[in-house]
Amino acid sequence: MAPATTRCSTPVPAKAGIGLRFQHHQNLIDFRPDVAWFEVHTENYMGGGAPLRYLDAIRRDFPVSLHGVGLSLGSAEGLDQAHLERVRQVAERVEPGLISEHIAWSVVGGNYLADLLPLPMTEEALAIVCRHIDQTQTYLKRLILVENPSTYFTFAHSTIPEWEFMTAVAARTGCGILCDVNNIFVSACNHGWDVSAYLDGLPSRSIGEIHLAGHTVRLLADGTTVRVDDHGSRVIDDVWTLYQEALMRFGVVPTLIEWDSDVPPLEVLLGESDHAATIMAKMNSDTKDAEAA
Amino acid sequence: MPRLLEIQRAVNCCLMERDQEAVAPLLPDRSAIKRLDIYHNTIFSGLTKALCLTYPAVQRLVGVDFFEAAAQLFIVRHPPRAAYLNCYGGEFPDFLRDLPAAAVVAYLADVARLEWAVHCAIHAPDIKPLELAALAAVKLVDQGRVSLSAHPSVHLLRVDYPVDVIWRAVLADDEQTLRAVDPSSGPVHLVVGRRSTAVEVARLEEMAWHFLAELHAGRTIRSAIDSCPDPEAAATLAEHLALGWFVAFKLAAWQTPPPKQDFVA
């Protein structure tokens, strides 16, 4: 069905937004809370019926970003053209301010492993990811953002630090970077990286969006611990601190609170996005003070 | 250095078949294998949840533990072939039919078939119903060769058990109705489809169902009526057109030369 009205893409503002979840659809339409923008999982809106009706209604009043989890940019066997076409169709209907995907893979032998799996950080993987981003951007006729992953193990033969991999992807394809601050924290803890060195290694001008989320610490059977990015709780203090560091380096960019599992009442999400908004406002006023001085 | 495709196949073996032999040399230490388990668990719990959302009545009929065990087996045998998970799980009814442990609930696979049809109806693409004015404008002489395209949300189902009643009763926790159902009452003929955003499941008379099945198979209205001489065919067709469950029509090529028309000056 064609969109009810002709619309043009509304840019996602440099403010705090939240992820749109089915549980909150009706509540949002009834109460229209003060949210700067919404991000939706592209794959949730690939069919018709009720979800798209809600998204159409929300899209009329709020800027929207499309965040995909299924394109598998890092698959050695190539992109699934049918999935890329489904992404294009959702984008045509929603006309999002931003489209993003992940530096990860999930398809091999035509099977979809329903998670975002880590890539070896090698020249071969870099070339494959860049080729697939080029293909995606050409097909969608626009630039996309790609998100740094959260990873729980690394490959023995990785040769490129992840931040250099991200930087090279942006430089070679012109895409932007969706800097997931929680993912940086999780991966840095899991692999013993220096979070500040990671942020310093990213190209400031390429950062188009920031993600914030909660994660958990799990104890494994061998006695080691691992941080798991499960998007099921509040952002922890260390990640808020790292977020401030990120804003100091990149300036104020659109920031999203992600919460996909054990989804809480809308008010909890709005509380988290208010907190991000407060940090952004402080950063804006500090910048003005510095310019005035 | 191992190639990316080789690495991805090794990770797949570890995650889906629990075979660590190929992946172990690619990892820095033994702990990394334990960490791969996190991905295994995320994949299997995510897909089990997807199956659970699609097959809620099946889950209630067999219980959570049985359902999860069946889902684990199913996922290994039928991993998703696309990242669009709303199209995942269509083989589950046949899988249940062939699963010996599921035979204790005779109608389980048929309930699953109904739930898959409902799931497909919920997520089918939005397509505008056929405009009746366009159909009405077909010349009398051409009416016999009209064939129709069904809305993608509409599915016709013939099942051996009264699963429409069972399905509603299970989802409504209606023990009384469930006890009163006679599973041996014979096959039922169902139509599942979406109107706006609500999915409807309705029972059809056998003749009407066969007539609609002919239309869904792309036969012309004429040939559908010829093969199912149902006196109610016209009423059935009118009802389904009014429900918006046909989206387009076309005129089949003439099988024989068109009848000569007499023009009266």
PDB file of C-alpha atoms in Angstrom, chain A residues 42-287:
ATOM      1  CA  THR A  42      14.437  -2.680   9.738  1.00  0.00           C
ATOM      2  CA  GLU A  43      13.620  -6.424   9.826  1.00  0.00           C
ATOM      3  CA  ASN A  44      10.584  -5.820  12.076  1.00  0.00           C
ATOM      4  CA  TYR A  45       8.820  -3.834   9.360  1.00  0.00           C
ATOM      5  CA  MET A  46       9.426  -5.978   6.286  1.00  0.00           C
ATOM      6  CA  GLY A  47       5.889  -7.384   6.234  1.00  0.00           C
ATOM      7  CA  GLY A  48       2.551  -5.564   6.081  1.00  0.00           C
ATOM      8  CA  GLY A  49      -0.316  -5.285   8.520  1.00  0.00           C
ATOM      9  CA  ALA A  50      -0.306  -3.795  12.008  1.00  0.00           C
ATOM     10  CA  PRO A  51       3.432  -3.039  12.579  1.00  0.00           C
ATOM     11  CA  LEU A  52       3.649  -0.906   9.434  1.00  0.00           C
ATOM     12  CA  ARG A  53       0.446   0.985  10.309  1.00  0.00           C
ATOM     13  CA  TYR A  54       1.945   1.944  13.652  1.00  0.00           C
ATOM     14  CA  LEU A  55       5.223   2.925  12.065  1.00  0.00           C
ATOM     15  CA  ASP A  56       3.398   5.055   9.480  1.00  0.00           C
ATOM     16  CA  ALA A  57       1.605   6.869  12.316  1.00  0.00           C
ATOM     17  CA  ILE A  58       4.794   7.412  14.314  1.00  0.00           C
ATOM     18  CA  ARG A  59       6.704   8.405  11.178  1.00  0.00           C
ATOM     19  CA  ARG A  60       4.250  11.264  10.580  1.00  0.00           C
ATOM     20  CA  ASP A  61       5.271  12.950  13.853  1.00  0.00           C
ATOM     21  CA  PHE A  62       8.845  11.874  14.577  1.00  0.00           C
ATOM     22  CA  PRO A  63      12.122  11.464  12.686  1.00  0.00           C
ATOM     23  CA  VAL A  64      12.995   7.786  12.253  1.00  0.00           C
ATOM     24  CA  SER A  65      16.221   5.868  11.765  1.00  0.00           C
ATOM     25  CA  LEU A  66      16.339   2.353  10.263  1.00  0.00           C
ATOM     26  CA  HIS A  67      18.741   0.010  12.028  1.00  0.00           C
ATOM     27  CA  GLY A  68      19.261  -3.345  10.291  1.00  0.00           C
ATOM     28  CA  VAL A  69      20.554  -6.577  11.805  1.00  0.00           C
ATOM     29  CA  GLY A  70      20.312  -8.942   8.847  1.00  0.00           C
ATOM     30  CA  LEU A  71      22.389  -7.634   5.948  1.00  0.00           C
ATOM     31  CA  SER A  72      25.483  -9.584   7.057  1.00  0.00           C
ATOM     32  CA  LEU A  73      27.988  -7.126   5.556  1.00  0.00           C
ATOM     33  CA  GLY A  74      30.848  -9.435   6.553  1.00  0.00           C
ATOM     34  CA  SER A  75      29.702 -12.626   4.799  1.00  0.00           C
ATOM     35  CA  ALA A  76      32.414 -14.059   2.562  1.00  0.00           C
ATOM     36  CA  GLU A  77      29.782 -15.544   0.242  1.00  0.00           C
ATOM     37  CA  GLY A  78      28.303 -12.155  -0.696  1.00  0.00           C
ATOM     38  CA  LEU A  79      25.215 -10.134   0.143  1.00  0.00           C
ATOM     39  CA  ASP A  80      21.744 -11.653   0.084  1.00  0.00           C
ATOM     40  CA  GLN A  81      20.247  -9.568  -2.729  1.00  0.00           C
ATOM     41  CA  ALA A  82      16.694 -10.439  -1.675  1.00  0.00           C
ATOM     42  CA  HIS A  83      17.356  -9.082   1.816  1.00  0.00           C
ATOM     43  CA  LEU A  84      18.920  -5.923   0.417  1.00  0.00           C
ATOM     44  CA  GLU A  85      15.787  -5.438  -1.688  1.00  0.00           C
ATOM     45  CA  ARG A  86      13.594  -5.841   1.409  1.00  0.00           C
ATOM     46  CA  VAL A  87      15.696  -3.155   3.152  1.00  0.00           C
ATOM     47  CA  ARG A  88      15.235  -0.895   0.119  1.00  0.00           C
ATOM     48  CA  GLN A  89      11.466  -1.366   0.228  1.00  0.00           C
ATOM     49  CA  VAL A  90      11.252  -0.470   3.916  1.00  0.00           C
ATOM     50  CA  ALA A  91      13.482   2.565   3.302  1.00  0.00           C
ATOM     51  CA  GLU A  92      11.279   3.656   0.401  1.00  0.00           C
ATOM     52  CA  ARG A  93       8.195   3.498   2.592  1.00  0.00           C
ATOM     53  CA  VAL A  94       9.673   4.999   5.784  1.00  0.00           C
ATOM     54  CA  GLU A  95      12.101   7.506   4.225  1.00  0.00           C
ATOM     55  CA  PRO A  96      14.350   7.375   7.277  1.00  0.00           C
ATOM     56  CA  GLY A  97      16.778  10.100   8.334  1.00  0.00           C
ATOM     57  CA  LEU A  98      19.504   7.475   8.825  1.00  0.00           C
ATOM     58  CA  ILE A  99      20.088   3.865   7.770  1.00  0.00           C
ATOM     59  CA  SER A 100      22.563   1.764   9.714  1.00  0.00           C
ATOM     60  CA  GLU A 101      23.955  -1.781   9.805  1.00  0.00           C
ATOM     61  CA  HIS A 102      26.685  -3.704  11.625  1.00  0.00           C
ATOM     62  CA  ILE A 103      30.324  -4.678  11.142  1.00  0.00           C
ATOM     63  CA  ALA A 104      29.548  -8.348  11.629  1.00  0.00           C
ATOM     64  CA  TRP A 105      28.381 -11.418   9.747  1.00  0.00           C
ATOM     65  CA  SER A 106      25.519 -13.899  10.162  1.00  0.00           C
ATOM     66  CA  VAL A 107      25.067 -15.730   6.858  1.00  0.00           C
ATOM     67  CA  VAL A 108      27.107 -18.728   5.671  1.00  0.00           C
ATOM     68  CA  GLY A 109      26.082 -21.491   3.271  1.00  0.00           C
ATOM     69  CA  GLY A 110      22.809 -19.593   2.778  1.00  0.00           C
ATOM     70  CA  ASN A 111      21.886 -20.150   6.441  1.00  0.00           C
ATOM     71  CA  TYR A 112      21.150 -17.216   8.718  1.00  0.00           C
ATOM     72  CA  LEU A 113      22.804 -17.539  12.131  1.00  0.00           C
ATOM     73  CA  ALA A 114      20.533 -15.192  14.042  1.00  0.00           C
ATOM     74  CA  ASP A 115      23.202 -13.153  15.834  1.00  0.00           C
ATOM     75  CA  LEU A 116      25.895 -10.610  14.974  1.00  0.00           C
ATOM     76  CA  LEU A 117      29.073 -12.693  14.754  1.00  0.00           C
ATOM     77  CA  PRO A 118      32.584 -11.237  15.001  1.00  0.00           C
ATOM     78  CA  LEU A 119      34.839 -10.931  11.985  1.00  0.00           C
ATOM     79  CA  PRO A 120      38.553 -11.645  12.005  1.00  0.00           C
ATOM     80  CA  MET A 121      40.190  -8.224  11.734  1.00  0.00           C
ATOM     81  CA  THR A 122      42.130  -8.944   8.520  1.00  0.00           C
ATOM     82  CA  GLU A 123      42.757  -7.224   5.184  1.00  0.00           C
ATOM     83  CA  GLU A 124      40.571  -9.855   3.473  1.00  0.00           C
ATOM     84  CA  ALA A 125      37.623  -9.199   5.815  1.00  0.00           C
ATOM     85  CA  LEU A 126      38.116  -5.433   5.429  1.00  0.00           C
ATOM     86  CA  ALA A 127      38.011  -5.704   1.625  1.00  0.00           C
ATOM     87  CA  ILE A 128      34.853  -7.863   1.741  1.00  0.00           C
ATOM     88  CA  VAL A 129      33.039  -5.555   4.169  1.00  0.00           C
ATOM     89  CA  CYS A 130      33.954  -2.500   2.079  1.00  0.00           C
ATOM     90  CA  ARG A 131      32.719  -4.176  -1.112  1.00  0.00           C
ATOM     91  CA  HIS A 132      29.388  -4.975   0.552  1.00  0.00           C
ATOM     92  CA  ILE A 133      28.988  -1.461   1.962  1.00  0.00           C
ATOM     93  CA  ASP A 134      29.684  -0.079  -1.535  1.00  0.00           C
ATOM     94  CA  GLN A 135      27.037  -2.421  -2.982  1.00  0.00           C
ATOM     95  CA  THR A 136      24.530  -1.459  -0.296  1.00  0.00           C
ATOM     96  CA  GLN A 137      25.086   2.278  -0.701  1.00  0.00           C
ATOM     97  CA  THR A 138      24.822   2.009  -4.478  1.00  0.00           C
ATOM     98  CA  TYR A 139      21.617  -0.035  -4.249  1.00  0.00           C
ATOM     99  CA  LEU A 140      19.982   2.216  -1.639  1.00  0.00           C
ATOM    100  CA  LYS A 141      21.328   5.346  -3.403  1.00  0.00           C
ATOM    101  CA  ARG A 142      22.495   6.832  -0.099  1.00  0.00           C
ATOM    102  CA  LEU A 143      25.255   6.554   2.471  1.00  0.00           C
ATOM    103  CA  ILE A 144      24.775   4.322   5.483  1.00  0.00           C
ATOM    104  CA  LEU A 145      26.260   4.163   8.981  1.00  0.00           C
ATOM    105  CA  VAL A 146      28.005   1.029  10.240  1.00  0.00           C
ATOM    106  CA  GLU A 147      28.186   0.062  13.895  1.00  0.00           C
ATOM    107  CA  ASN A 148      31.213  -1.253  15.761  1.00  0.00           C
ATOM    108  CA  PRO A 149      30.387  -4.684  17.215  1.00  0.00           C
ATOM    109  CA  SER A 150      30.437  -6.023  20.749  1.00  0.00           C
ATOM    110  CA  THR A 151      32.539  -9.191  20.726  1.00  0.00           C
ATOM    111  CA  TYR A 152      33.205 -11.970  23.203  1.00  0.00           C
ATOM    112  CA  PHE A 153      36.230 -13.544  21.513  1.00  0.00           C
ATOM    113  CA  THR A 154      38.776 -12.601  18.867  1.00  0.00           C
ATOM    114  CA  PHE A 155      40.433 -14.660  16.147  1.00  0.00           C
ATOM    115  CA  ALA A 156      44.066 -15.678  16.600  1.00  0.00           C
ATOM    116  CA  HIS A 157      45.146 -14.290  13.236  1.00  0.00           C
ATOM    117  CA  SER A 158      43.507 -10.831  13.452  1.00  0.00           C
ATOM    118  CA  THR A 159      46.046  -8.198  12.456  1.00  0.00           C
ATOM    119  CA  ILE A 160      44.129  -4.903  12.507  1.00  0.00           C
ATOM    120  CA  PRO A 161      42.947  -3.158  15.711  1.00  0.00           C
ATOM    121  CA  GLU A 162      39.150  -2.794  15.545  1.00  0.00           C
ATOM    122  CA  TRP A 163      39.220   1.027  15.617  1.00  0.00           C
ATOM    123  CA  GLU A 164      41.605   1.036  12.632  1.00  0.00           C
ATOM    124  CA  PHE A 165      39.278  -1.403  10.837  1.00  0.00           C
ATOM    125  CA  MET A 166      36.314   0.960  11.470  1.00  0.00           C
ATOM    126  CA  THR A 167      38.342   3.967  10.312  1.00  0.00           C
ATOM    127  CA  ALA A 168      39.451   2.196   7.126  1.00  0.00           C
ATOM    128  CA  VAL A 169      35.850   1.165   6.345  1.00  0.00           C
ATOM    129  CA  ALA A 170      34.699   4.792   6.611  1.00  0.00           C
ATOM    130  CA  ALA A 171      37.652   6.103   4.584  1.00  0.00           C
ATOM    131  CA  ARG A 172      37.260   3.579   1.759  1.00  0.00           C
ATOM    132  CA  THR A 173      33.474   3.645   1.354  1.00  0.00           C
ATOM    133  CA  GLY A 174      32.470   7.123   2.555  1.00  0.00           C
ATOM    134  CA  CYS A 175      30.023   5.550   5.021  1.00  0.00           C
ATOM    135  CA  GLY A 176      29.564   6.997   8.494  1.00  0.00           C
ATOM    136  CA  ILE A 177      30.214   5.290  11.809  1.00  0.00           C
ATOM    137  CA  LEU A 178      27.554   4.453  14.339  1.00  0.00           C
ATOM    138  CA  CYS A 179      29.703   4.525  17.459  1.00  0.00           C
ATOM    139  CA  ASP A 180      28.208   2.133  19.997  1.00  0.00           C
ATOM    140  CA  VAL A 181      29.833   3.321  23.225  1.00  0.00           C
ATOM    141  CA  ASN A 182      28.508   0.354  25.204  1.00  0.00           C
ATOM    142  CA  ASN A 183      29.980  -2.025  22.601  1.00  0.00           C
ATOM    143  CA  ILE A 184      33.373  -0.320  22.890  1.00  0.00           C
ATOM    144  CA  PHE A 185      33.219  -0.717  26.668  1.00  0.00           C
ATOM    145  CA  VAL A 186      32.100  -4.370  26.467  1.00  0.00           C
ATOM    146  CA  SER A 187      34.722  -5.367  23.872  1.00  0.00           C
ATOM    147  CA  ALA A 188      37.486  -3.392  25.603  1.00  0.00           C
ATOM    148  CA  CYS A 189      36.780  -5.168  28.906  1.00  0.00           C
ATOM    149  CA  ASN A 190      36.564  -8.563  27.184  1.00  0.00           C
ATOM    150  CA  HIS A 191      39.819  -8.153  25.255  1.00  0.00           C
ATOM    151  CA  GLY A 192      41.852  -5.806  27.463  1.00  0.00           C
ATOM    152  CA  TRP A 193      41.730  -2.813  25.108  1.00  0.00           C
ATOM    153  CA  ASP A 194      42.121   0.817  26.160  1.00  0.00           C
ATOM    154  CA  VAL A 195      38.753   2.553  25.666  1.00  0.00           C
ATOM    155  CA  SER A 196      40.297   6.020  25.284  1.00  0.00           C
ATOM    156  CA  ALA A 197      42.714   4.767  22.640  1.00  0.00           C
ATOM    157  CA  TYR A 198      39.709   3.259  20.805  1.00  0.00           C
ATOM    158  CA  LEU A 199      37.828   6.603  20.817  1.00  0.00           C
ATOM    159  CA  ASP A 200      40.994   8.496  19.829  1.00  0.00           C
ATOM    160  CA  GLY A 201      41.447   6.087  16.924  1.00  0.00           C
ATOM    161  CA  LEU A 202      38.049   6.859  15.367  1.00  0.00           C
ATOM    162  CA  PRO A 203      37.649   9.664  12.789  1.00  0.00           C
ATOM    163  CA  SER A 204      35.512  12.336  14.462  1.00  0.00           C
ATOM    164  CA  ARG A 205      33.975  13.618  11.229  1.00  0.00           C
ATOM    165  CA  SER A 206      32.587  10.159  10.378  1.00  0.00           C
ATOM    166  CA  ILE A 207      30.603   9.674  13.586  1.00  0.00           C
ATOM    167  CA  GLY A 208      26.933   9.988  12.613  1.00  0.00           C
ATOM    168  CA  GLU A 209      25.259   8.456  15.647  1.00  0.00           C
ATOM    169  CA  ILE A 210      25.963   7.012  19.092  1.00  0.00           C
ATOM    170  CA  HIS A 211      24.313   3.998  20.724  1.00  0.00           C
ATOM    171  CA  LEU A 212      24.011   3.466  24.479  1.00  0.00           C
ATOM    172  CA  ALA A 213      22.689   0.316  26.142  1.00  0.00           C
ATOM    173  CA  GLY A 214      22.942  -1.910  29.177  1.00  0.00           C
ATOM    174  CA  HIS A 215      25.003  -5.092  29.396  1.00  0.00           C
ATOM    175  CA  THR A 216      25.610  -7.884  31.895  1.00  0.00           C
ATOM    176  CA  VAL A 217      28.677  -9.570  33.360  1.00  0.00           C
ATOM    177  CA  ARG A 218      28.639 -13.384  33.167  1.00  0.00           C
ATOM    178  CA  LEU A 219      30.850 -15.894  34.903  1.00  0.00           C
ATOM    179  CA  LEU A 220      31.928 -18.738  32.609  1.00  0.00           C
ATOM    180  CA  ALA A 221      32.535 -22.351  33.640  1.00  0.00           C
ATOM    181  CA  ASP A 222      36.306 -21.850  33.347  1.00  0.00           C
ATOM    182  CA  GLY A 223      36.205 -19.074  35.979  1.00  0.00           C
ATOM    183  CA  THR A 224      36.694 -16.169  33.531  1.00  0.00           C
ATOM    184  CA  THR A 225      34.122 -13.414  33.198  1.00  0.00           C
ATOM    185  CA  VAL A 226      32.720 -11.945  30.035  1.00  0.00           C
ATOM    186  CA  ARG A 227      30.620  -8.856  29.451  1.00  0.00           C
ATOM    187  CA  VAL A 228      27.559  -9.587  27.290  1.00  0.00           C
ATOM    188  CA  ASP A 229      25.787  -6.874  25.339  1.00  0.00           C
ATOM    189  CA  ASP A 230      22.162  -7.901  25.970  1.00  0.00           C
ATOM    190  CA  HIS A 231      20.355  -4.536  25.755  1.00  0.00           C
ATOM    191  CA  GLY A 232      18.250  -5.551  28.743  1.00  0.00           C
ATOM    192  CA  SER A 233      19.083  -3.063  31.491  1.00  0.00           C
ATOM    193  CA  ARG A 234      20.062   0.537  32.269  1.00  0.00           C
ATOM    194  CA  VAL A 235      23.263   2.063  30.903  1.00  0.00           C
ATOM    195  CA  ILE A 236      25.959   1.619  33.574  1.00  0.00           C
ATOM    196  CA  ASP A 237      27.900   4.579  35.045  1.00  0.00           C
ATOM    197  CA  ASP A 238      31.185   3.635  33.345  1.00  0.00           C
ATOM    198  CA  VAL A 239      29.432   3.753  29.973  1.00  0.00           C
ATOM    199  CA  TRP A 240      27.860   7.159  30.747  1.00  0.00           C
ATOM    200  CA  THR A 241      31.375   8.418  31.564  1.00  0.00           C
ATOM    201  CA  LEU A 242      32.708   6.989  28.303  1.00  0.00           C
ATOM    202  CA  TYR A 243      29.773   8.655  26.505  1.00  0.00           C
ATOM    203  CA  GLN A 244      30.915  12.053  27.820  1.00  0.00           C
ATOM    204  CA  GLU A 245      34.419  11.317  26.566  1.00  0.00           C
ATOM    205  CA  ALA A 246      32.958  10.389  23.176  1.00  0.00           C
ATOM    206  CA  LEU A 247      30.977  13.646  22.938  1.00  0.00           C
ATOM    207  CA  MET A 248      34.085  15.654  23.850  1.00  0.00           C
ATOM    208  CA  ARG A 249      35.879  14.096  20.891  1.00  0.00           C
ATOM    209  CA  PHE A 250      33.053  13.902  18.322  1.00  0.00           C
ATOM    210  CA  GLY A 251      30.798  16.796  19.323  1.00  0.00           C
ATOM    211  CA  VAL A 252      27.082  16.302  19.980  1.00  0.00           C
ATOM    212  CA  VAL A 253      25.569  13.668  17.645  1.00  0.00           C
ATOM    213  CA  PRO A 254      22.209  11.812  17.585  1.00  0.00           C
ATOM    214  CA  THR A 255      22.252   9.402  20.526  1.00  0.00           C
ATOM    215  CA  LEU A 256      20.057   6.353  20.954  1.00  0.00           C
ATOM    216  CA  ILE A 257      19.051   4.345  24.011  1.00  0.00           C
ATOM    217  CA  GLU A 258      18.776   0.680  22.934  1.00  0.00           C
ATOM    218  CA  TRP A 259      16.706  -1.671  25.081  1.00  0.00           C
ATOM    219  CA  ASP A 260      15.470  -4.813  23.280  1.00  0.00           C
ATOM    220  CA  SER A 261      15.170  -7.563  25.890  1.00  0.00           C
ATOM    221  CA  ASP A 262      13.054  -7.379  29.070  1.00  0.00           C
ATOM    222  CA  VAL A 263      11.643  -4.176  27.598  1.00  0.00           C
ATOM    223  CA  PRO A 264      10.636  -1.886  30.504  1.00  0.00           C
ATOM    224  CA  PRO A 265       7.746   0.622  30.629  1.00  0.00           C
ATOM    225  CA  LEU A 266       8.183   3.564  28.272  1.00  0.00           C
ATOM    226  CA  GLU A 267       8.920   5.916  31.206  1.00  0.00           C
ATOM    227  CA  VAL A 268      12.135   4.007  31.999  1.00  0.00           C
ATOM    228  CA  LEU A 269      13.379   4.440  28.421  1.00  0.00           C
ATOM    229  CA  LEU A 270      12.425   8.104  28.481  1.00  0.00           C
ATOM    230  CA  GLY A 271      14.365   8.484  31.774  1.00  0.00           C
ATOM    231  CA  GLU A 272      17.483   7.065  30.116  1.00  0.00           C
ATOM    232  CA  SER A 273      17.134   9.304  27.069  1.00  0.00           C
ATOM    233  CA  ASP A 274      16.606  12.334  29.369  1.00  0.00           C
ATOM    234  CA  HIS A 275      19.886  11.481  31.038  1.00  0.00           C
ATOM    235  CA  ALA A 276      21.637  11.399  27.651  1.00  0.00           C
ATOM    236  CA  ALA A 277      19.945  14.704  26.756  1.00  0.00           C
ATOM    237  CA  THR A 278      21.259  16.305  29.967  1.00  0.00           C
ATOM    238  CA  ILE A 279      24.813  15.246  29.141  1.00  0.00           C
ATOM    239  CA  MET A 280      24.425  16.569  25.587  1.00  0.00           C
ATOM    240  CA  ALA A 281      23.054  19.899  26.851  1.00  0.00           C
ATOM    241  CA  LYS A 282      25.953  20.263  29.278  1.00  0.00           C
ATOM    242  CA  MET A 283      28.372  19.519  26.458  1.00  0.00           C
ATOM    243  CA  ASN A 284      26.692  22.157  24.262  1.00  0.00           C
ATOM    244  CA  SER A 285      26.878  24.819  26.996  1.00  0.00           C
ATOM    245  CA  ASP A 286      30.506  23.928  27.851  1.00  0.00           C
ATOM    246  CA  THR A 287      31.366  24.312  24.167  1.00  0.00           C
TER     247      THR A 287
END
